[in-house]
mmCIF file of C-alpha atoms in Angstrom:
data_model
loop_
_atom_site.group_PDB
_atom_site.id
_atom_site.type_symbol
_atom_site.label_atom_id
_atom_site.label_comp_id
_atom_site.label_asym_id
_atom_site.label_seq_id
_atom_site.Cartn_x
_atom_site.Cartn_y
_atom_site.Cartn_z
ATOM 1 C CA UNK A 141 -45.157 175.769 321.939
ATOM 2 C CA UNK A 142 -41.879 173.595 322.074
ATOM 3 C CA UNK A 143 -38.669 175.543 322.145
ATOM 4 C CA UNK A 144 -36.091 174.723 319.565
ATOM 5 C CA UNK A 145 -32.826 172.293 321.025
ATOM 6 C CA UNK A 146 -30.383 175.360 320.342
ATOM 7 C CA UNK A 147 -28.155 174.646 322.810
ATOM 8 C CA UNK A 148 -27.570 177.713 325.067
ATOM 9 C CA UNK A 149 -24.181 179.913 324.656
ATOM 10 C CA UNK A 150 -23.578 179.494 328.762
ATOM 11 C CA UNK A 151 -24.326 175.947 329.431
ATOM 12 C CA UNK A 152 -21.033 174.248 328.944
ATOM 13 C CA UNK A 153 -20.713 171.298 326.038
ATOM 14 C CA UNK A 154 -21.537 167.811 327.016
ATOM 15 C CA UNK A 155 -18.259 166.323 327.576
ATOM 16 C CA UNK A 156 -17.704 163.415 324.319
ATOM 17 C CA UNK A 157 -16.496 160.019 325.333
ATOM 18 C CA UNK A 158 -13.207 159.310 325.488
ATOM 19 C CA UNK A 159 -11.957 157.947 322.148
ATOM 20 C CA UNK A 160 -9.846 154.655 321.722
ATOM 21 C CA UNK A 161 -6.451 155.054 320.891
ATOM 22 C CA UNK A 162 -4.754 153.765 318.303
ATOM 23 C CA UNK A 163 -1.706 151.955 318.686
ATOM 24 C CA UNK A 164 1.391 153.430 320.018
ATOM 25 C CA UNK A 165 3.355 155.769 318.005
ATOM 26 C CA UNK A 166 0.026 157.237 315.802
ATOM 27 C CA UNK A 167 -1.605 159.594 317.668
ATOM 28 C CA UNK A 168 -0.905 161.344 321.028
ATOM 29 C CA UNK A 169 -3.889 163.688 323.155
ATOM 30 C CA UNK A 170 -2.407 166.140 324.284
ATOM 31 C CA UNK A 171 -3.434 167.453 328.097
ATOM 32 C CA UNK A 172 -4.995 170.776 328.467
ATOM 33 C CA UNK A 173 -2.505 171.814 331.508
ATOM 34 C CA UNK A 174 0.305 170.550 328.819
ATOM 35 C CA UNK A 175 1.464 173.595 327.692
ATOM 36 C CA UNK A 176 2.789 173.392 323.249
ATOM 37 C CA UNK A 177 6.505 173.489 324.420
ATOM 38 C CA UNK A 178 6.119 170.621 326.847
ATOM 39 C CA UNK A 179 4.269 168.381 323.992
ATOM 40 C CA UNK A 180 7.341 169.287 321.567
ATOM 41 C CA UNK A 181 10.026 168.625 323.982
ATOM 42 C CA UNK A 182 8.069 165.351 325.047
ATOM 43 C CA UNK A 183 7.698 164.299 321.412
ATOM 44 C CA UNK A 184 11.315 164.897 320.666
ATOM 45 C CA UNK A 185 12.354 162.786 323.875
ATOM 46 C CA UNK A 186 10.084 160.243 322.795
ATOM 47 C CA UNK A 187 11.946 159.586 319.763
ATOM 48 C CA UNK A 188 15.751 159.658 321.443
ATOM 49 C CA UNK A 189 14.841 157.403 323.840
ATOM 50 C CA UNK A 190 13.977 154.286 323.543
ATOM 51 C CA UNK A 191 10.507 153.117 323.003
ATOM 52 C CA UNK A 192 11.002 149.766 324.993
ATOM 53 C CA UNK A 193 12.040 149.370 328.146
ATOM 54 C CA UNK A 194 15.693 147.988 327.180
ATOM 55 C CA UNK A 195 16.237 144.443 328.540
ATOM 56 C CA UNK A 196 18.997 142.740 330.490
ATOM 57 C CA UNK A 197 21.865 141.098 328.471
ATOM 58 C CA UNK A 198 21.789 137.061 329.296
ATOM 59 C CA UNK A 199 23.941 135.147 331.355
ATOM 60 C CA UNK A 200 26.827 133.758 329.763
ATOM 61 C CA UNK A 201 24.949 130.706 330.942
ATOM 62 C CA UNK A 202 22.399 130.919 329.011
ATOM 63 C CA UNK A 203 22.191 130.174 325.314
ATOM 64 C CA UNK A 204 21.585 133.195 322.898
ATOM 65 C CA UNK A 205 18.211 133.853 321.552
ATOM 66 C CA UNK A 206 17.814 135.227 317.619
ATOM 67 C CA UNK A 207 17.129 138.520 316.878
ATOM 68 C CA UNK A 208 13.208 137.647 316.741
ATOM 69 C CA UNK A 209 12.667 135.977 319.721
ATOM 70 C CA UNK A 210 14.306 138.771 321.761
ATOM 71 C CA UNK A 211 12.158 141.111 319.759
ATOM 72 C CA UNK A 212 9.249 139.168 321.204
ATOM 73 C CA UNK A 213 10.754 138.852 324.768
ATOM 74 C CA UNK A 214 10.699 142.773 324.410
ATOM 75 C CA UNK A 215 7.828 143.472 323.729
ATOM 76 C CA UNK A 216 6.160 140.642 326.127
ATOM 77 C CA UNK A 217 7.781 142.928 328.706
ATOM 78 C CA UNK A 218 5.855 146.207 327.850
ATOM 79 C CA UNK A 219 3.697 147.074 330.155
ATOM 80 C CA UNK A 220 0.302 147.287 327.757
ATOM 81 C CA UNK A 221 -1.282 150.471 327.947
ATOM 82 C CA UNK A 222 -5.562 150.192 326.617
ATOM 83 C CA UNK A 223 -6.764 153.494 327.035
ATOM 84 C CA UNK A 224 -5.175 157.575 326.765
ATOM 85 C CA UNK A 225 -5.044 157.711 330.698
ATOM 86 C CA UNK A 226 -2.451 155.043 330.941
ATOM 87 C CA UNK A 227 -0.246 156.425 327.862
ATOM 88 C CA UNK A 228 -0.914 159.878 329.755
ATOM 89 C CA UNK A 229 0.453 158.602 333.182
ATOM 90 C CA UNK A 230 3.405 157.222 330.864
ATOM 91 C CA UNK A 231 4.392 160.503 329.410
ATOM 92 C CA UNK A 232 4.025 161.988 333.058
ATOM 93 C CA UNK A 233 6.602 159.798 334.471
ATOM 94 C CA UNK A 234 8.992 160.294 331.451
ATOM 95 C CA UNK A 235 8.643 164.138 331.855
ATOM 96 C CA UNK A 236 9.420 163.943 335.883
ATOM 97 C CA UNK A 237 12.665 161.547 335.202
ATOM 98 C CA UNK A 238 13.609 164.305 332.962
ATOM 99 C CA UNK A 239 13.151 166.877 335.279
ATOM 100 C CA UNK A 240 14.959 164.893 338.437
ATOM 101 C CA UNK A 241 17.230 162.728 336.257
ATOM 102 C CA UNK A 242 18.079 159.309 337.971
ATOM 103 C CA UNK A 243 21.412 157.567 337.481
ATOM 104 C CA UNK A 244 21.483 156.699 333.770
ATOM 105 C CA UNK A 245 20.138 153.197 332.754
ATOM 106 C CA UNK A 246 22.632 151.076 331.376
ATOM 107 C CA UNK A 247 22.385 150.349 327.260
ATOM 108 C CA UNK A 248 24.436 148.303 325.561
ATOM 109 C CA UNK A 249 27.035 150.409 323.919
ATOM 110 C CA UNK A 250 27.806 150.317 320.526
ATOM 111 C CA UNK A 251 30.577 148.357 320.590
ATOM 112 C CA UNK A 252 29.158 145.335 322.658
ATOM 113 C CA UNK A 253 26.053 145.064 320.163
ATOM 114 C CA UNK A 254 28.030 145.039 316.854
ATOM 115 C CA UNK A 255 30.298 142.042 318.774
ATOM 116 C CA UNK A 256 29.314 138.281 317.406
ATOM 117 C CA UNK A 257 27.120 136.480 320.003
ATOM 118 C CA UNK A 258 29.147 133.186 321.182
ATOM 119 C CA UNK A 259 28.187 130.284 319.595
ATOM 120 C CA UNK A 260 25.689 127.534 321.882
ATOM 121 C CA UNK A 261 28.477 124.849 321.746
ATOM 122 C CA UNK A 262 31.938 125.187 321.337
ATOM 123 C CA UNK A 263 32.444 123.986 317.350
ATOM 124 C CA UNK A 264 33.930 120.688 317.030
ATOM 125 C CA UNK A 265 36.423 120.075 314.092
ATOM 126 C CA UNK A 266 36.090 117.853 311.312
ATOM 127 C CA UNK A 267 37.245 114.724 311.647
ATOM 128 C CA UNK A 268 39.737 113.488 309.469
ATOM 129 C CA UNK A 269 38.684 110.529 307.343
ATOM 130 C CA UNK A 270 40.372 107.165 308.642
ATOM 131 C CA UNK A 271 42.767 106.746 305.626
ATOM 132 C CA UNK A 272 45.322 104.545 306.041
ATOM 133 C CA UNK A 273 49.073 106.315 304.782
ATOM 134 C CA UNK A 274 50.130 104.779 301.260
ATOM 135 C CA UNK A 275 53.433 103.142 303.309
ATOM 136 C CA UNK A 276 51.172 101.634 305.773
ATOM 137 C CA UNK A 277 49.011 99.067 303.084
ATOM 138 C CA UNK A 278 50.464 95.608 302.796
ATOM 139 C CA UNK A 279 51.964 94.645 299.525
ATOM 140 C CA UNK A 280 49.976 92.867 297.064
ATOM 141 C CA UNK A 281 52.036 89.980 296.632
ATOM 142 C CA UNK A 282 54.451 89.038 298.963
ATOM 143 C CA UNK A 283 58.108 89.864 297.985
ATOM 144 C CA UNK A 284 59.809 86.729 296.421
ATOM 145 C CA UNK A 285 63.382 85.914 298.417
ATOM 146 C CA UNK A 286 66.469 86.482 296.621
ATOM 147 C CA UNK A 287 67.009 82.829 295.119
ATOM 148 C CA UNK A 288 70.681 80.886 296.448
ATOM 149 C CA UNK A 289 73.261 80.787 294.352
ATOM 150 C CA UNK A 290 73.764 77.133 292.793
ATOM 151 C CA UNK A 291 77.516 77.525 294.704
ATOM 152 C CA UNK A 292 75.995 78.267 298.118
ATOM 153 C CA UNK A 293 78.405 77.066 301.325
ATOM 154 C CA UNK A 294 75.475 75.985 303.164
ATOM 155 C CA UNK A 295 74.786 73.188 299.980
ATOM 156 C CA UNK A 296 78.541 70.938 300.724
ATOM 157 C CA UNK A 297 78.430 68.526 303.222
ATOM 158 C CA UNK A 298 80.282 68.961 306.862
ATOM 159 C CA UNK A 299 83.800 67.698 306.936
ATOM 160 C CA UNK A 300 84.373 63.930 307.545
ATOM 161 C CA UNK A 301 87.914 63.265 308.640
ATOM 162 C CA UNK A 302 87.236 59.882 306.702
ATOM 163 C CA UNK A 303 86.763 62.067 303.437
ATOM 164 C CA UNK A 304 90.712 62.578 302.997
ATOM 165 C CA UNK A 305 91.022 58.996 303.515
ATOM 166 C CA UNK A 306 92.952 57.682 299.952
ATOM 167 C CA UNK A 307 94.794 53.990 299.358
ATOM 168 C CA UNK A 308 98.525 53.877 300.194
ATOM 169 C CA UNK A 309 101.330 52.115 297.677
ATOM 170 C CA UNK A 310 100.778 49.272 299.892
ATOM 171 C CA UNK A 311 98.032 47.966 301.492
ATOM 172 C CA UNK A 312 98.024 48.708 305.405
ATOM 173 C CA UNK A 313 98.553 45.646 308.052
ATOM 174 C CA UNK A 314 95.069 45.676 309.295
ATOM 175 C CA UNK A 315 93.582 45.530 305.744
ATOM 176 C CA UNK A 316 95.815 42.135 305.450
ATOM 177 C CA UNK A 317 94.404 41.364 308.301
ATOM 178 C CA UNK A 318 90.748 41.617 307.627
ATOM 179 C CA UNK A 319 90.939 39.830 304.097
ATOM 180 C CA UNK A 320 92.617 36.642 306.069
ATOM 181 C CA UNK A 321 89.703 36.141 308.418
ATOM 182 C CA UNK A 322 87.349 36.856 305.765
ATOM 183 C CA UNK A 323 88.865 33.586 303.588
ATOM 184 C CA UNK A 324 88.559 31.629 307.491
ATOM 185 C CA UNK A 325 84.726 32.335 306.963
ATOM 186 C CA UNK A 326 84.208 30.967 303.808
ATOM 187 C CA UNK A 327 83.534 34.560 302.147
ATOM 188 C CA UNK A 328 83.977 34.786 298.856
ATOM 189 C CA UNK A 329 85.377 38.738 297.331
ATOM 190 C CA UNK A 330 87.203 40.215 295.216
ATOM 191 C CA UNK A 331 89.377 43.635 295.085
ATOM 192 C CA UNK A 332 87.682 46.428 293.729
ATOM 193 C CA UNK A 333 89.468 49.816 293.246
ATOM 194 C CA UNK A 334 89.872 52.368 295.360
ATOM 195 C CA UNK A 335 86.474 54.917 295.105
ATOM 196 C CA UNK A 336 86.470 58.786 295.923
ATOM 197 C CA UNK A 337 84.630 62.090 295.261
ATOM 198 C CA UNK A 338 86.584 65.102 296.247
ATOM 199 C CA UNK A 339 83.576 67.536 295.779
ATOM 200 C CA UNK A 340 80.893 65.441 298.278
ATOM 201 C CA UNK A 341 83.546 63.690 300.655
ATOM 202 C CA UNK A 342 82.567 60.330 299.856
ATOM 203 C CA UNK A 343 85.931 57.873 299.612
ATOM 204 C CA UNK A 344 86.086 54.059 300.062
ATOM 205 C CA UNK A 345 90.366 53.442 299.937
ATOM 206 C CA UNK A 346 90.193 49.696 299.669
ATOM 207 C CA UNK A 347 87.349 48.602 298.967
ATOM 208 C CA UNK A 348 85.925 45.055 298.619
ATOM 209 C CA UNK A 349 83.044 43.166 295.964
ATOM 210 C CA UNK A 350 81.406 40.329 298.128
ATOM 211 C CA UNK A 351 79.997 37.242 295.874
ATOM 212 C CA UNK A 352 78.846 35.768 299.671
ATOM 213 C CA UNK A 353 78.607 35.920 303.281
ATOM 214 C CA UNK A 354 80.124 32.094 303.971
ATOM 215 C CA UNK A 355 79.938 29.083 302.354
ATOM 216 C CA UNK A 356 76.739 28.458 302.235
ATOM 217 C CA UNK A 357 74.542 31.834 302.233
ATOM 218 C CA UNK A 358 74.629 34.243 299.172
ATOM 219 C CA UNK A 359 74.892 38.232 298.834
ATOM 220 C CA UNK A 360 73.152 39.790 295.844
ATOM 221 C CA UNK A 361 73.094 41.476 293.915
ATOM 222 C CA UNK A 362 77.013 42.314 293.823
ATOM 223 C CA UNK A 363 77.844 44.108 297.214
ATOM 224 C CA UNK A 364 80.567 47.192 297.742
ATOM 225 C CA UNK A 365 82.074 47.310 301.039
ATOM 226 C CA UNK A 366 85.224 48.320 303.304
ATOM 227 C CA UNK A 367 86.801 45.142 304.944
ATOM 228 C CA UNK A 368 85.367 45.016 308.324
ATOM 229 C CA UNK A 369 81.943 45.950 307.365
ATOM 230 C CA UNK A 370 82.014 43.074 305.122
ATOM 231 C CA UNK A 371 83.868 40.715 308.096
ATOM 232 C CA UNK A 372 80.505 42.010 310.553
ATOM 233 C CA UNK A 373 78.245 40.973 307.866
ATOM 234 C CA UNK A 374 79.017 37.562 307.156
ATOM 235 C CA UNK A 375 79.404 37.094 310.928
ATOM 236 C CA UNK A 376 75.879 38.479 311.533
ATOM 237 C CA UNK A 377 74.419 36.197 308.743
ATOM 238 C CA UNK A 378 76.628 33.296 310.244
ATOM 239 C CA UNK A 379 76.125 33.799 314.159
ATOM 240 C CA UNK A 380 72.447 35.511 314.223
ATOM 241 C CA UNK A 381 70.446 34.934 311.036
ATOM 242 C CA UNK A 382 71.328 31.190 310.224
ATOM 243 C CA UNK A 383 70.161 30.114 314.152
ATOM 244 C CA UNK A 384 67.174 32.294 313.777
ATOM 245 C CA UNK A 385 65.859 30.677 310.329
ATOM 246 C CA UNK A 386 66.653 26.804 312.117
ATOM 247 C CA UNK A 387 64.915 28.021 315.273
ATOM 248 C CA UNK A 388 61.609 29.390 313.963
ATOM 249 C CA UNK A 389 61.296 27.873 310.576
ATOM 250 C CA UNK A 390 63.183 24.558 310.714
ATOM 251 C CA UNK A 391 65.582 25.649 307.520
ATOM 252 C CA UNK A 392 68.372 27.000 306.863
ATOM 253 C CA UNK A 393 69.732 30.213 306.021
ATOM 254 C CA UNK A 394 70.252 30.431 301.664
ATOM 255 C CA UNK A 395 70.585 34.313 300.722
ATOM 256 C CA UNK A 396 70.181 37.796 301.373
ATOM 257 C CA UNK A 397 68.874 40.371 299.304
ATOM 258 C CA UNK A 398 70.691 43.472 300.043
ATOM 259 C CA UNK A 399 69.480 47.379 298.714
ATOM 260 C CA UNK A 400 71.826 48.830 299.422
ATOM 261 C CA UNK A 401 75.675 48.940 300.215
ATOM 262 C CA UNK A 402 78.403 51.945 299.370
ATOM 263 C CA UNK A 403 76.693 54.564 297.281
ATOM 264 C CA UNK A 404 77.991 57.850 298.049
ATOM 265 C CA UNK A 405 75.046 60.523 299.228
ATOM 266 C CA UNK A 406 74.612 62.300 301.995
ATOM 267 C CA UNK A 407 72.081 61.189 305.193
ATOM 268 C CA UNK A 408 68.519 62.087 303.802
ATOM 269 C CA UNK A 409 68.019 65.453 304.617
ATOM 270 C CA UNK A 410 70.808 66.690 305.794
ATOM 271 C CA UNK A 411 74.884 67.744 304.796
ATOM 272 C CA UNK A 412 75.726 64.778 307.158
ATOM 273 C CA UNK A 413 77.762 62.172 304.983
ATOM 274 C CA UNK A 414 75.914 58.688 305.230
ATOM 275 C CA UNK A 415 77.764 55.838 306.001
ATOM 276 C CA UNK A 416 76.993 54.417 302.927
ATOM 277 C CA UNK A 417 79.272 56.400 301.261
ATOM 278 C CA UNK A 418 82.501 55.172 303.017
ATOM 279 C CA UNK A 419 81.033 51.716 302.182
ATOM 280 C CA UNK A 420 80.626 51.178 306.189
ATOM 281 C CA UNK A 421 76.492 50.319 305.864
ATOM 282 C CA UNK A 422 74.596 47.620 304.603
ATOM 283 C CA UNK A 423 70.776 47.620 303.813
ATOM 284 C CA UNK A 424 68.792 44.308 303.998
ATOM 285 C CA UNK A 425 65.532 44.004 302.041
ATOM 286 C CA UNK A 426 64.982 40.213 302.828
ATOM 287 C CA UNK A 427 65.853 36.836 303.464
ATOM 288 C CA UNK A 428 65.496 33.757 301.659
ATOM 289 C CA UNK A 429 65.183 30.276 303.279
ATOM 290 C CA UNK A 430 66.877 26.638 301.887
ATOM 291 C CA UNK A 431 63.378 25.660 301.407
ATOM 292 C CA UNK A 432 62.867 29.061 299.530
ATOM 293 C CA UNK A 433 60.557 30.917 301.691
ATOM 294 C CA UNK A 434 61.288 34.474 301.342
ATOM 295 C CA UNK A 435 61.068 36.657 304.335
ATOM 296 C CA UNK A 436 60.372 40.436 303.691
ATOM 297 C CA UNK A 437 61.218 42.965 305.718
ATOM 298 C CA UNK A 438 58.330 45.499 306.133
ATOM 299 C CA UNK A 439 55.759 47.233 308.801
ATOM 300 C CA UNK A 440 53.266 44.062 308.944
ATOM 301 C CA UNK A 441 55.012 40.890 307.921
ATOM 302 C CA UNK A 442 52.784 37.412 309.025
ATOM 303 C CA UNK A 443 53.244 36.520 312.821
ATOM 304 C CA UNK A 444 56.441 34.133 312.377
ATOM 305 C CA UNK A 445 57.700 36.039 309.931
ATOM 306 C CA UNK A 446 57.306 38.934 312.582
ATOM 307 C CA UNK A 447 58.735 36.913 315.193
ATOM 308 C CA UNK A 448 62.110 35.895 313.080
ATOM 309 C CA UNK A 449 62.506 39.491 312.369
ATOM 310 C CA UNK A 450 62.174 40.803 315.554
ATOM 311 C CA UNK A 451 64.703 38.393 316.854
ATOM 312 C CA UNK A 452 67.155 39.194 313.908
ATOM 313 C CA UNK A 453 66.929 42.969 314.653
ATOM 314 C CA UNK A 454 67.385 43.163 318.495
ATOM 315 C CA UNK A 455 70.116 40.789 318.023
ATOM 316 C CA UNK A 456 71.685 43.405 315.276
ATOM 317 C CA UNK A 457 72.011 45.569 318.195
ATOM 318 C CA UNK A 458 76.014 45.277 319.049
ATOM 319 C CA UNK A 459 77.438 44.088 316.494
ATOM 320 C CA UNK A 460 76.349 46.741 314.683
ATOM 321 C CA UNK A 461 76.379 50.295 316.296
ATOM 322 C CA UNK A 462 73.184 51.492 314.750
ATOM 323 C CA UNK A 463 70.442 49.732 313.180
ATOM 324 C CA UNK A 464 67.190 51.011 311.816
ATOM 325 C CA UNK A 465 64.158 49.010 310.569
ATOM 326 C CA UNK A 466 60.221 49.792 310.031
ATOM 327 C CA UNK A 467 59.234 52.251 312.229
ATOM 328 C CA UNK A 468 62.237 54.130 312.934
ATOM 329 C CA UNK A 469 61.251 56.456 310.416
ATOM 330 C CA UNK A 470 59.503 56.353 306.551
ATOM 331 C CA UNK A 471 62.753 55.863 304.824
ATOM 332 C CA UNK A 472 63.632 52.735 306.941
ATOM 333 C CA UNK A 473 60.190 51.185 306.525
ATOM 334 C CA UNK A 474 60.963 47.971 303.830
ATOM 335 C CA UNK A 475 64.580 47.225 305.109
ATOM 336 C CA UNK A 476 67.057 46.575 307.891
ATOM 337 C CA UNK A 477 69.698 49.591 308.094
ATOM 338 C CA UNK A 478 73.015 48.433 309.400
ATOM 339 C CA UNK A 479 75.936 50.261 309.572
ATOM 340 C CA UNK A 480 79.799 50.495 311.504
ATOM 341 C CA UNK A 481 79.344 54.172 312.902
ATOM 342 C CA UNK A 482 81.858 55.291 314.996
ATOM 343 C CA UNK A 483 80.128 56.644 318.417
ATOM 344 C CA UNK A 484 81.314 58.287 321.380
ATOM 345 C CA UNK A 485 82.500 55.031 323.816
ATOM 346 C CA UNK A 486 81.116 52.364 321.882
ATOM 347 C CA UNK A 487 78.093 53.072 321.848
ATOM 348 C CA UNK A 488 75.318 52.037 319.659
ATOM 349 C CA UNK A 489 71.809 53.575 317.886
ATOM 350 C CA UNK A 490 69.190 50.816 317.723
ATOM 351 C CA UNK A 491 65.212 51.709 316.567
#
């Protein structure tokens, strides 16, 4: 007869398996040799202290973490505990650092975790946009000079002594003179009266109308000049031209064509008086031959043409103390300049 599985009052219970625990902070077993007191006093220092180990505060080296990632640092640090003998061995050790308490760990104090972390990088200020100041932009239009009055000193020409120059009661000794040997020539004149202009500077005291340069060669169209300019130019067209026109064309010398004689103006392009308005310079435009070939001065004449004026103007050169011609310059370019300059020893201006 089988006996019923009543389990006997003195054998002791088979011991149950240990259970799982559940994660931290749920449910604690309790030791036998753990008296009530000690599980109270254990609980309650469980929840002052903290339930991870605390961890180190970083170097000022290193760059701050966020509040989650030094969460998970934390708890990556925890030792992990799988069964109740390990969380038992942990509440041993806590209750023997209670009863021989150690030099307290250091925790951050209040104070040091309420202060702002330090940024990664120092912050960098905003730039300021590259405007340029208002005072700094160029005008949009350039500012227009003050215009010169019409009176302006710098607009009168520089004083000629020859400006004051004005015809005396009687006619001076040398002016005589100069009309005699004019007659010996064979020139032909008359008196004109006595030109000036105050304002410019031009003045021509006694002044002479040539009708022709000897008695053979002609001046037109009518011709204003002072007696010795005159007295040079029918010399010139006597001594120079005449020979010239025999020598290279075989005829001889009939007129010249003059543009221009006094006409009072300044030099072209500057406040310098010209000599044409003292009635001391003559312009040639051309020459006309007894067999009436007409020679015209210019910058590319036919070769003997070329040849007679070349030998006319070098020969100028003297007589006359400047003379200008094609080439000298644009204004100079259809006629002979001549002129009675005064220079510094005689000398003379010849292009």
């Amino acid at each position: 007869m089988e006996q019923p599985l009543t389990p006997r009052a003195d054998q002791p219970l088979a011991p149950r398996a240990r259970q799982r625990l559940k994660s931290r902070g749920k449910r604690h077993i309790t030791p036998d040799h753990i008296t009530p007191d000690k599980a109270q006093r254990k609980t309650q220092d469980r929840q002052a202290s903290p339930a991870d180990v605390p961890v180190p505060e970083p170097r000022p080296a290193d760059a701050p973490k966020t509040d989650a990632a030094t969460t998970e640092e934390q708890k990556a640090d925890v030792p992990k505990t799988a069964g109740a003998a390990g969380r038992f061995n942990e509440d041993k050790s806590r209750q023997e650092k209670q009863a021989h308490p150690g030099p307290p760990a250091s925790e951050p104090s209040a104070d040091t975790e309420n202060e702002p972390e330090p940024p990664a990088e120092v912050p960098v200020p905003t730039q300021r946009p590259d405007t340029a100041e208002p005072g700094a932009q160029p005008p949009d239009v350039a500012p227009t000079p003050p215009e010169k009055p019409a009176d302006a000193g710098d607009e009168k020409m520089l004083p000629d002594p020859r400006s004051a120059d004005l015809p005396d009661a009687k006619m001076p000794a040398e002016e005589v003179a100069c009309r005699e040997r004019l007659k010996a020539l064979g020139v032909e004149f008359e008196e004109h009266k006595a030109e000036s202009n105050p304002e410019i500077g031009c003045s021509i005291p006694y002044p002479l109308v040539l009708k022709s340069l000897g008695k053979s060669i002609a001046i037109a169209p009518s011709t204003e000049l002072n007696c010795p300019m005159a007295e040079a130019a029918a010399r010139f067209a006597a001594e120079v031209v005449q020979p010239a026109a025999k020598a290279e064309f075989g005829a001889d010398l009939k007129s010249i064509s003059q543009a221009s004689a006094f006409v009072c103006r300044p030099r072209n392009g500057t406040r310098k008086l010209s000599e044409h308005a003292f009635g001391n310079a003559l312009d040639i435009a051309s020459f006309t031959l007894s067999d009436g070939k007409k020679i015209e001065v210019g910058p590319a004449p036919p070769e003997k043409d070329a040849k007679f004026l070349d030998a006319v103007r070098k020969a100028a050169c003297g007589p006359f103390k400047t003379v200008l011609g094609p080439g000298a310059d644009a204004d100079h370019a259809l006629h002979f300049h001549l002129d009675l300059e005064p220079r510094r020893h005689g000398g003379t201006f010849c292009q």
